[in-house]
Short mmCIF file of C-alpha atoms in Angstrom, two decimals:
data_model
loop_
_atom_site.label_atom_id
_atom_site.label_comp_id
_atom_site.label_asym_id
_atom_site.label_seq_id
_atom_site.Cartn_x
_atom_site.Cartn_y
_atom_site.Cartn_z
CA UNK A 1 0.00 0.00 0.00
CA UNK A 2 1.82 3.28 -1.25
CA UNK A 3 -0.57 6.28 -1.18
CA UNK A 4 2.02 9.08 -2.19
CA UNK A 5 0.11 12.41 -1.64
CA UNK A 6 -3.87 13.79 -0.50
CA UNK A 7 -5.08 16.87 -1.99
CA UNK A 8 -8.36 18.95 -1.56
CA UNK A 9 -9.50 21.07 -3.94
CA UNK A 10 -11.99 23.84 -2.83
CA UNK A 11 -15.05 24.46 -4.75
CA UNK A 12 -13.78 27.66 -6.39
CA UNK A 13 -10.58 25.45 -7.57
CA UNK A 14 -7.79 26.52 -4.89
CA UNK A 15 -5.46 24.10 -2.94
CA UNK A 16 -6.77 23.98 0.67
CA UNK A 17 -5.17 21.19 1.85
CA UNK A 18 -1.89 18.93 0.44
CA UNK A 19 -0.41 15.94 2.37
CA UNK A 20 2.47 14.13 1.13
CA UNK A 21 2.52 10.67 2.39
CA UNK A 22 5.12 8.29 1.38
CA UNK A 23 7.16 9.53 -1.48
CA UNK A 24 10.11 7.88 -1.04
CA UNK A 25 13.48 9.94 -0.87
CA UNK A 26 15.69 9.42 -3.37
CA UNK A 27 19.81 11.40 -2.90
CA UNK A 28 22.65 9.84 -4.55
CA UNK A 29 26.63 11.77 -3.15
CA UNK A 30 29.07 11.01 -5.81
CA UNK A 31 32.92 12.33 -5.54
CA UNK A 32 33.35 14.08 -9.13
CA UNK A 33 37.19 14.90 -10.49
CA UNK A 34 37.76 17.80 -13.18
CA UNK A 35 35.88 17.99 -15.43
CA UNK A 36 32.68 17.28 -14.73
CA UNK A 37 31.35 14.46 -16.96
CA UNK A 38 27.41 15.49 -16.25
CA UNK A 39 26.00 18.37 -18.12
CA UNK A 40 24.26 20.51 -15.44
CA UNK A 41 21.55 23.79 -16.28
CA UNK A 42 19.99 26.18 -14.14
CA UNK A 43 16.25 26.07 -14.61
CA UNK A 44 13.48 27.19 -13.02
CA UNK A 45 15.74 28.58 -9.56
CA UNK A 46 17.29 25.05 -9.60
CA UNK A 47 20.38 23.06 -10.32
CA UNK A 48 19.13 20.37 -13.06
CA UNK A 49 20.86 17.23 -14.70
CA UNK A 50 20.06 17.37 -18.24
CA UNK A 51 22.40 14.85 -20.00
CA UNK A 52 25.05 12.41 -18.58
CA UNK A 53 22.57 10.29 -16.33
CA UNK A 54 24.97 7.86 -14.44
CA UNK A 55 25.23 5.93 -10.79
CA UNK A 56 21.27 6.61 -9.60
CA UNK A 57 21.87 9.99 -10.69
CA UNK A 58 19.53 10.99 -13.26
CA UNK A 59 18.03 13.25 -15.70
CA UNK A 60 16.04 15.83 -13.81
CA UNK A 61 17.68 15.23 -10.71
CA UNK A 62 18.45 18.28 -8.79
CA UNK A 63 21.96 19.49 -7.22
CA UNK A 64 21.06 19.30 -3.41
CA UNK A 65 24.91 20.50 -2.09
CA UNK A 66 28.60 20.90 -3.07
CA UNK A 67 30.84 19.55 -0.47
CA UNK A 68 27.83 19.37 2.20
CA UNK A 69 26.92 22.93 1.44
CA UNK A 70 23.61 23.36 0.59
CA UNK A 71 22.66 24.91 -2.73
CA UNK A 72 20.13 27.51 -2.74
CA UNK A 73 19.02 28.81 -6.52
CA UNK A 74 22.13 28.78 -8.39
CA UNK A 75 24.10 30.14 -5.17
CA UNK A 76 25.99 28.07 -2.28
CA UNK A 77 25.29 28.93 1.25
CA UNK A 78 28.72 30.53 2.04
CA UNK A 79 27.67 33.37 -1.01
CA UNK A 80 29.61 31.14 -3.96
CA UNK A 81 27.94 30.76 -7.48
CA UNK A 82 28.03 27.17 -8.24
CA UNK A 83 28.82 27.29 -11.88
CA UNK A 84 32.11 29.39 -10.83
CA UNK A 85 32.78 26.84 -8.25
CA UNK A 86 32.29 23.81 -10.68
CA UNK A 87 34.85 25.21 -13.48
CA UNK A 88 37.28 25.76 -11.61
CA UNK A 89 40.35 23.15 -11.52
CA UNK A 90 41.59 24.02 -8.51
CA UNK A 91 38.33 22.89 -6.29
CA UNK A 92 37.85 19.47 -7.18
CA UNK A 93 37.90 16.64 -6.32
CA UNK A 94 34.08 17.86 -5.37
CA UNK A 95 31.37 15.83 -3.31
CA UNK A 96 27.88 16.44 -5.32
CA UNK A 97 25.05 15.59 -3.81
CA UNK A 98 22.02 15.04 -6.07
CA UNK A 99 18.28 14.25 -5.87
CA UNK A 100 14.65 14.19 -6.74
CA UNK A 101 13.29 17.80 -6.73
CA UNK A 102 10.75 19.12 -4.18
CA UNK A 103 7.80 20.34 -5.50
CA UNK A 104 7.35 23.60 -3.48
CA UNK A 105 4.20 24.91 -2.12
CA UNK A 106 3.80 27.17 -4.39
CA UNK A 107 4.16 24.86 -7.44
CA UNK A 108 1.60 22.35 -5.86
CA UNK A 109 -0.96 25.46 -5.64
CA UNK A 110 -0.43 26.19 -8.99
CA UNK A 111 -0.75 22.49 -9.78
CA UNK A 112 -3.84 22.24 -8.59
CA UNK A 113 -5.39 25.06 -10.24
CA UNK A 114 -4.35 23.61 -13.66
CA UNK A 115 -6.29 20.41 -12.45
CA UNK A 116 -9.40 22.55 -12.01
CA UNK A 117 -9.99 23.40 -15.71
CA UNK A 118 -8.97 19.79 -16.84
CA UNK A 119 -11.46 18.20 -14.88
CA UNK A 120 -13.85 20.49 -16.48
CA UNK A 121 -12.79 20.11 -19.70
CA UNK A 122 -12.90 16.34 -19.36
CA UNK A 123 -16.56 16.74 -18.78
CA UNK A 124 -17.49 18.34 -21.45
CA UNK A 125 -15.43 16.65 -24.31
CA UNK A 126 -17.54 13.65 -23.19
CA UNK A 127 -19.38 12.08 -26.52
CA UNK A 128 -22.29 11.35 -24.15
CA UNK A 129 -24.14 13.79 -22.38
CA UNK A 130 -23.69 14.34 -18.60
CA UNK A 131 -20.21 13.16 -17.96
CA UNK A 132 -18.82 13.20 -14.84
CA UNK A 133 -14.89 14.81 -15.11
CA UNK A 134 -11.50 13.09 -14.92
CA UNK A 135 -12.19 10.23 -11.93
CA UNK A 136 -8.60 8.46 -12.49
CA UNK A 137 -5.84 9.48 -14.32
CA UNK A 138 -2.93 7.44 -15.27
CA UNK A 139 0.50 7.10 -15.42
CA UNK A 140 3.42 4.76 -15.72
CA UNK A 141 4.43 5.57 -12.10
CA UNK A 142 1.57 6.51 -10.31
CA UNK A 143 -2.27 6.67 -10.81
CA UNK A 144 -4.38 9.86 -9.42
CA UNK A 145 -7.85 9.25 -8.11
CA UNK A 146 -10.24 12.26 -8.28
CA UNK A 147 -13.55 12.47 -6.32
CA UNK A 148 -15.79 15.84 -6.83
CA UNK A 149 -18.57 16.19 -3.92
CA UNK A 150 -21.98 16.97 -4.56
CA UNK A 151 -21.03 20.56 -3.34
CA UNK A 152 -18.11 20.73 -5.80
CA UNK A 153 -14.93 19.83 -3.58
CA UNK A 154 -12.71 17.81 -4.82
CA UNK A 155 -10.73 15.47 -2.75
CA UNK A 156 -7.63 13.72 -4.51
CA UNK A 157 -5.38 10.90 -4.31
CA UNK A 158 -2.07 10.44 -5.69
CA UNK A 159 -0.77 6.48 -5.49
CA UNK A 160 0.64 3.46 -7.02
CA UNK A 161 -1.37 2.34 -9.79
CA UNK A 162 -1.80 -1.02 -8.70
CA UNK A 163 -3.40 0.27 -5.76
CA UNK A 164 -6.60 -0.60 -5.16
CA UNK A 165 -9.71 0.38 -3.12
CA UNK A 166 -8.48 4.76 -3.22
CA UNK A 167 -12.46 4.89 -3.58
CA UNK A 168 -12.99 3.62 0.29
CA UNK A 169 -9.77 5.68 1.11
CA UNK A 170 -11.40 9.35 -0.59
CA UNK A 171 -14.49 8.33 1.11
CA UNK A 172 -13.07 8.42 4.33
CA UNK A 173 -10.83 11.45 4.16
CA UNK A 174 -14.37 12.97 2.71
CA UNK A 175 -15.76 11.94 6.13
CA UNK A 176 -12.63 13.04 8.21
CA UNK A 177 -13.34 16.51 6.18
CA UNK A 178 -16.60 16.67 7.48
CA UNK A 179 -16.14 16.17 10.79
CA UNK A 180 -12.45 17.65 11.84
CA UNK A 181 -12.28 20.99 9.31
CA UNK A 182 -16.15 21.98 8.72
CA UNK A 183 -17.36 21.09 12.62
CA UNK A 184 -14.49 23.30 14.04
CA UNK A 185 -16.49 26.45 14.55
CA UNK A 186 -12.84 28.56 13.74
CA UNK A 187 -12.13 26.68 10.15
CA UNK A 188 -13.56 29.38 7.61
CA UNK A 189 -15.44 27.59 4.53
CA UNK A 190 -12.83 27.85 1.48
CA UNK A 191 -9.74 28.46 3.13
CA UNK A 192 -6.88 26.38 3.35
CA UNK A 193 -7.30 23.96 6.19
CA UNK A 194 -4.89 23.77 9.28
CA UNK A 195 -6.61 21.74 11.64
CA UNK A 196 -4.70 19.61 13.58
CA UNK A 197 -7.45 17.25 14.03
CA UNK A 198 -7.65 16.25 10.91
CA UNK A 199 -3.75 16.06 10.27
CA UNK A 200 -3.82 13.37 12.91
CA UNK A 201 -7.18 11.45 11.98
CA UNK A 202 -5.71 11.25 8.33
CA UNK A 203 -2.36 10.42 9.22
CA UNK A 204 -3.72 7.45 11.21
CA UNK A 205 -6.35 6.18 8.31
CA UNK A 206 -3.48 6.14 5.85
CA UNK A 207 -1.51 4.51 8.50
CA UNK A 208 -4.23 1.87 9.37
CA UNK A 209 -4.69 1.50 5.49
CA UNK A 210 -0.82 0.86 4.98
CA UNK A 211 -0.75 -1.96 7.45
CA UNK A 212 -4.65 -3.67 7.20
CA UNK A 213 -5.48 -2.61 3.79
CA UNK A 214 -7.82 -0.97 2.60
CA UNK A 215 -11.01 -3.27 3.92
CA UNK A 216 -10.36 -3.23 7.14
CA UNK A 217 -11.46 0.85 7.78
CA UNK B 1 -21.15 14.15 16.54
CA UNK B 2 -17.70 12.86 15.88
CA UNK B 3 -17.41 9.09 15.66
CA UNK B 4 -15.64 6.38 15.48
CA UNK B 5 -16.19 2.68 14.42
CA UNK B 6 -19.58 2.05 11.79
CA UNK B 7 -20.32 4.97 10.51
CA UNK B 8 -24.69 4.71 11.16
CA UNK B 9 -24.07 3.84 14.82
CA UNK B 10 -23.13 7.41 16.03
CA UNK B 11 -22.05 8.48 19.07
CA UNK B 12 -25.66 9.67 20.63
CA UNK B 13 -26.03 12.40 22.58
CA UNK B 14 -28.42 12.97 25.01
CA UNK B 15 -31.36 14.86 23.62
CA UNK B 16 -32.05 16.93 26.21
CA UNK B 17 -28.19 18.37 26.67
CA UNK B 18 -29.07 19.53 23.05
CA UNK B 19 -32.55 21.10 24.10
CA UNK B 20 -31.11 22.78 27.12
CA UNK B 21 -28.43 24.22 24.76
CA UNK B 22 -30.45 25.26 22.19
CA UNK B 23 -32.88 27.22 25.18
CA UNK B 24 -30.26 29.01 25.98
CA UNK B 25 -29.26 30.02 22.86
CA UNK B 26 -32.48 31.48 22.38
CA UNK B 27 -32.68 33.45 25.67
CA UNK B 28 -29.51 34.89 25.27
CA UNK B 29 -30.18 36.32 22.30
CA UNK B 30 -33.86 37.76 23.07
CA UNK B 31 -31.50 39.40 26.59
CA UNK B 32 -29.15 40.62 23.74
CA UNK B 33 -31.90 41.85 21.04
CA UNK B 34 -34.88 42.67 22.92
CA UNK B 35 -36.69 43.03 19.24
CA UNK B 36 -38.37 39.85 18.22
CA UNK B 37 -37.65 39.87 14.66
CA UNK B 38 -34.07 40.70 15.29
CA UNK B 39 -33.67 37.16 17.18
CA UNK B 40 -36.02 34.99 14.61
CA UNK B 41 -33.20 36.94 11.77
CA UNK B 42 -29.76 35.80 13.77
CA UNK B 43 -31.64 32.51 14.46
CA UNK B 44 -32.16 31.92 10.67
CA UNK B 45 -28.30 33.24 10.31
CA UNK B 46 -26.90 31.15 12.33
CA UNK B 47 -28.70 27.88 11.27
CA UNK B 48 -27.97 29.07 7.70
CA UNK B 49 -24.23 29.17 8.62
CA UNK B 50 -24.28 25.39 10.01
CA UNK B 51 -26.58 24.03 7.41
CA UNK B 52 -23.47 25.11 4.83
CA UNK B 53 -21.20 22.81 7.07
CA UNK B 54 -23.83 20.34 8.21
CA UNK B 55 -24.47 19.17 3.98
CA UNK B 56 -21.15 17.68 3.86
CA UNK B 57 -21.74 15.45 7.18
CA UNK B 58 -25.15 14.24 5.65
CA UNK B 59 -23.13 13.53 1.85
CA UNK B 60 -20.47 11.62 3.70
CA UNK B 61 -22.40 9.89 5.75
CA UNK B 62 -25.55 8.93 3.53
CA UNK B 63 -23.54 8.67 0.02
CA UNK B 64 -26.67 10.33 -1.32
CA UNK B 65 -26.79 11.23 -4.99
CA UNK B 66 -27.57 14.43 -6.35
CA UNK B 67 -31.72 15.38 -6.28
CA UNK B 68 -33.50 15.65 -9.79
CA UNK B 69 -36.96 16.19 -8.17
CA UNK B 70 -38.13 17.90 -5.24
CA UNK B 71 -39.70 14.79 -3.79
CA UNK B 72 -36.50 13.26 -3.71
CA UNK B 73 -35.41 16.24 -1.79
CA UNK B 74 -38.27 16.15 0.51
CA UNK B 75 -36.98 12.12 1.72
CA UNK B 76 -33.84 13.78 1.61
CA UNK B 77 -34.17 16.25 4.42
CA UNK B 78 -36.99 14.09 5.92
CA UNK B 79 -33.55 11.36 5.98
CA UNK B 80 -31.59 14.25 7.42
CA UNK B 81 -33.65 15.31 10.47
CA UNK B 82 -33.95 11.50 11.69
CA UNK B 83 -30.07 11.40 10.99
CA UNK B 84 -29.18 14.50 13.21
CA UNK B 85 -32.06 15.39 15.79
CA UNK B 86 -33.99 11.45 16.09
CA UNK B 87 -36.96 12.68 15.10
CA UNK B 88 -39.02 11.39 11.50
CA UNK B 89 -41.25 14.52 10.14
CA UNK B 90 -43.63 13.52 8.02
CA UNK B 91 -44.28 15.08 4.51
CA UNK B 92 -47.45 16.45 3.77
CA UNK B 93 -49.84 18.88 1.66
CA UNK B 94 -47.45 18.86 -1.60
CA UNK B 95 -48.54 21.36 -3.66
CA UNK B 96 -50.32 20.33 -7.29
CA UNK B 97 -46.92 22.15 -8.82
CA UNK B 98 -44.78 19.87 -6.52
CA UNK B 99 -42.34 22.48 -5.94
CA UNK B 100 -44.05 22.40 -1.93
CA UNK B 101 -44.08 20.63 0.81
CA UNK B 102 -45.28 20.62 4.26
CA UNK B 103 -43.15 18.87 7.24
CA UNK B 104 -45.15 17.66 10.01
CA UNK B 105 -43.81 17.16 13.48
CA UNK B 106 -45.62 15.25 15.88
CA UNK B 107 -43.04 16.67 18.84
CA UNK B 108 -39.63 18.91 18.05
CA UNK B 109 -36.73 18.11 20.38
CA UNK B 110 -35.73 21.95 20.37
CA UNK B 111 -38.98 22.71 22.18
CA UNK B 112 -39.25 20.06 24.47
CA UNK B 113 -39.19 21.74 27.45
CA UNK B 114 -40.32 25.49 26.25
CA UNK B 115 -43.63 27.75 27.34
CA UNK B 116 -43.73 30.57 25.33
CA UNK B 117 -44.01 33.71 27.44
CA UNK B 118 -46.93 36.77 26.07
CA UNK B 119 -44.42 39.23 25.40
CA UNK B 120 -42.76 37.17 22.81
CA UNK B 121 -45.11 35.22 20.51
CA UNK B 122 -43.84 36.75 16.98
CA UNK B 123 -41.06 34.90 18.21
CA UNK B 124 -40.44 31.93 15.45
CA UNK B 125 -38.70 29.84 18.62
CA UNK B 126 -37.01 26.46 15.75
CA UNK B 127 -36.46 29.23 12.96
CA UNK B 128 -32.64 27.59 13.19
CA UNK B 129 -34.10 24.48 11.47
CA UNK B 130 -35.53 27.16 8.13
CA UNK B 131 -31.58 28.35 8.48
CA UNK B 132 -30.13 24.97 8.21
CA UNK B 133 -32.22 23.82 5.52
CA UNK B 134 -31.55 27.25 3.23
CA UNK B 135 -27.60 26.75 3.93
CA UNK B 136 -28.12 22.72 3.19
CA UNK B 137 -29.47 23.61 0.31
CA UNK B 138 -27.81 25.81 -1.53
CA UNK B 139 -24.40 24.01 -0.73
CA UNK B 140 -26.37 21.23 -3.47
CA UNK B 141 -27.18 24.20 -5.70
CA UNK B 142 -31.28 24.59 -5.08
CA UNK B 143 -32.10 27.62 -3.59
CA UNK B 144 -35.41 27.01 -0.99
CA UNK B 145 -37.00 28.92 1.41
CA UNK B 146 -39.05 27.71 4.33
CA UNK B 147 -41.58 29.08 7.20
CA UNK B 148 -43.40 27.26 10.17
CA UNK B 149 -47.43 27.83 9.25
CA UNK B 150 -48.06 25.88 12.61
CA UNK B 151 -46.14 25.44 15.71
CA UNK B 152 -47.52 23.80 18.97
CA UNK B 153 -45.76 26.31 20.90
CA UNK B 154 -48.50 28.63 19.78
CA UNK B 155 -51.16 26.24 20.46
CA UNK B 156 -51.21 24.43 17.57
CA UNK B 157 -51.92 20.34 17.49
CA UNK B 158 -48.55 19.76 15.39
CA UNK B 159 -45.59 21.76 14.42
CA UNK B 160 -45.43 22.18 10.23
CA UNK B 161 -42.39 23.53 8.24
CA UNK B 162 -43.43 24.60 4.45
CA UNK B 163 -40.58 24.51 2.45
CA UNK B 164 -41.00 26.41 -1.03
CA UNK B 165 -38.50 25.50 -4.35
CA UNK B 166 -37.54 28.49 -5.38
CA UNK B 167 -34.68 27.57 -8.13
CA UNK B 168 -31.68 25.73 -9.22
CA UNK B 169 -28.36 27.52 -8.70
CA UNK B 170 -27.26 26.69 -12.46
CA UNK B 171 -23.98 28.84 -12.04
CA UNK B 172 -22.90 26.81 -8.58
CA UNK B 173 -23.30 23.38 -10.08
CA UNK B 174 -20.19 22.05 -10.40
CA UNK B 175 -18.34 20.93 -13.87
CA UNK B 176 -19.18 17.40 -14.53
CA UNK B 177 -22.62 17.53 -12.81
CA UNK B 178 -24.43 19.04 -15.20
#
């Protein structure tokens, strides 16, 4: 049982709440001699492998530190550009430390609004009338299970694509919803939830999911 | 009403806790408003305001599909007031258009233990249920309004909610509904 992330989608299409379960961490530390034999860009405020994928570390990873500095935009901690650091002769042999991005809040807001229209969409490029809008959506790593309320919220869940039985699992954290964020009297309707409540009540169904399975809630 | 274990089997409350709540509710707000109509308003407010919350409870709970005809809205609510106050109204004097119904209580747990005093009988002493049911509704996209035509606190023989269709929300219903 791998459930990866939980999403809620309010009715007028923003992120209220995001949970990320069990994505597993993947950082490979490789010592590198002049020159470097991986062809590195800076992209979107990152670090990013584009070509020379080698020793778990692969295309799209993301340069975490340089000698157990961290790497902040294109910039060491101690004020350094990284580039200037990398072709230079004189600083290696270097420690590089590399792994799978973090999506930021920000990008999983802006995620989720791009769902929003898609799930419309999906409804009305239906050939039959009265479609409901994307309910599962699949991928070669991971399969994302959409359920839309009667009121329009939209509760989603990101996990393996074997998985089975995410229809139980939305129902519940539907359920958890109702009771932990719309019975506290100081949640507001459409804003992001931060009840602690439900943090815990969901952490425990996934965990009770994760070791009975899913028939057992 | 938070709950654990099967979902039908909740965790009861004592009914009168509830009442006794609910009285004092009231009476604070006729100290605080002194005009009738103000407190029948903030009562209707107020149940409008948990009705908007309350929907998603009853949708979890029930897995109830959306309503394409007011009767099936009438079971509906009829469903949600033995769900949440124990009590099974029962639905009356449709009107020939079918977009009205009547709601007939034999006894209302709110009012359980309640006289109504002279000085206050404009006061509309349940108007928190017309509240809830607005809010309920409009969270599914049907805008209804309601009014109690009897009530036994007034010396009637039952208590009886009307509750009016007055539209869908066509703009609120969300993509892939309609």
């Amino acid at each position: 049982m791998v459930v990866y992330g939980v999403y809620i989608v309010s009715k007028s299409g923003g992120l209220i709440f995001n949970h990320d379960h069990n994505v597993p961490k993947i950082e490979t530390e490789k010592t590198f001699s002049y020159p470097l034999d991986i062809k590195l860009i800076h992209e979107n405020k990152k670090i990013v492998v584009v070509f020379g994928q080698r020793d778990g570390i692969m295309v799209g990873h993301v340069l975490i530190s340089v000698n157990g500095i961290p790497v902040t935009g294109r910039q060491l901690d101690d004020g350094r550009d990284v580039f200037e650091v990398l072709e230079n002769e004189e600083n290696f042999p270097l420690n590089l430390r590399f792994g799978r991005s973090k999506m930021t809040t920000n990008e999983k807001i802006f995620l989720a609004s791009m769902f929003y229209p898609l799930f419309a969409i999906a409804s009305q490029l239906s050939p039959e009338p009265r479609s409901s809008g994307i309910e599962v959506l699949e991928a070669d790593t991971f399969k994302l299970h959409c359920f839309q309320t009667l009121t329009g919220v939209k509760f989603m869940v990101v996990a393996e694509p074997q998985q089975q039985g995410m229809e139980v699992l939305l129902k519940k954290i539907y359920e958890l919803y109702s009771d932990y964020a719309l019975k506290n009297p100081f949640y507001s309707l459409e804003m992001p939830i931060r009840c602690e409540l439900f943090d815990t009540h969901l952490q425990s169904l996934l965990d009770t999911i994760e070791k009975q399975g899913v028939s057992n809630v | 009403m938070s709950r654990q274990g099967t979902r039908l089997d909740a965790k009861k409350v004592n009914s009168e806790l509830f009442t006794l709540t609910y009285g004092a509710l009231v009476s604070q707000l006729m100290k605080d408003y002194e005009n009738v109509e103000d407190v029948n308003k903030q009562l209707e407010r107020m149940g409008y305001n948990i009705g908007v919350r309350l929907i998603e409870d009853f949708l979890a709970r029930t897995a109830s599909g959306r309503c394409y005809d007011f009767r099936d809205t009438a079971e509906k609510i009829q469903m949600g007031f033995r769900l949440f106050l124990g009590v099974t109204p029962v639905i009356t004097n449709w009107s020939p258009a079918g977009d009205e119904f009547s709601l007939q209580f034999e006894s209302n747990p709110l009012t359980e233990f309640v006289e109504l005093p002279d000085h206050c009988l404009t006061l509309k002493y349940a108007n928190i249920l017309t509240g809830v049911i607005r809010g309920a509704c409009e969270m599914v996209q049907m805008e209804v309004t309601s009014w109690f035509v009897q009530d036994q606190l007034k010396g009637d023989s039952v208590t009886e909610l009307r509750i009016k269709f007055v539209k869908r929300l066509e703009d609120a219903i969300p993509a892939g509904e309609d």
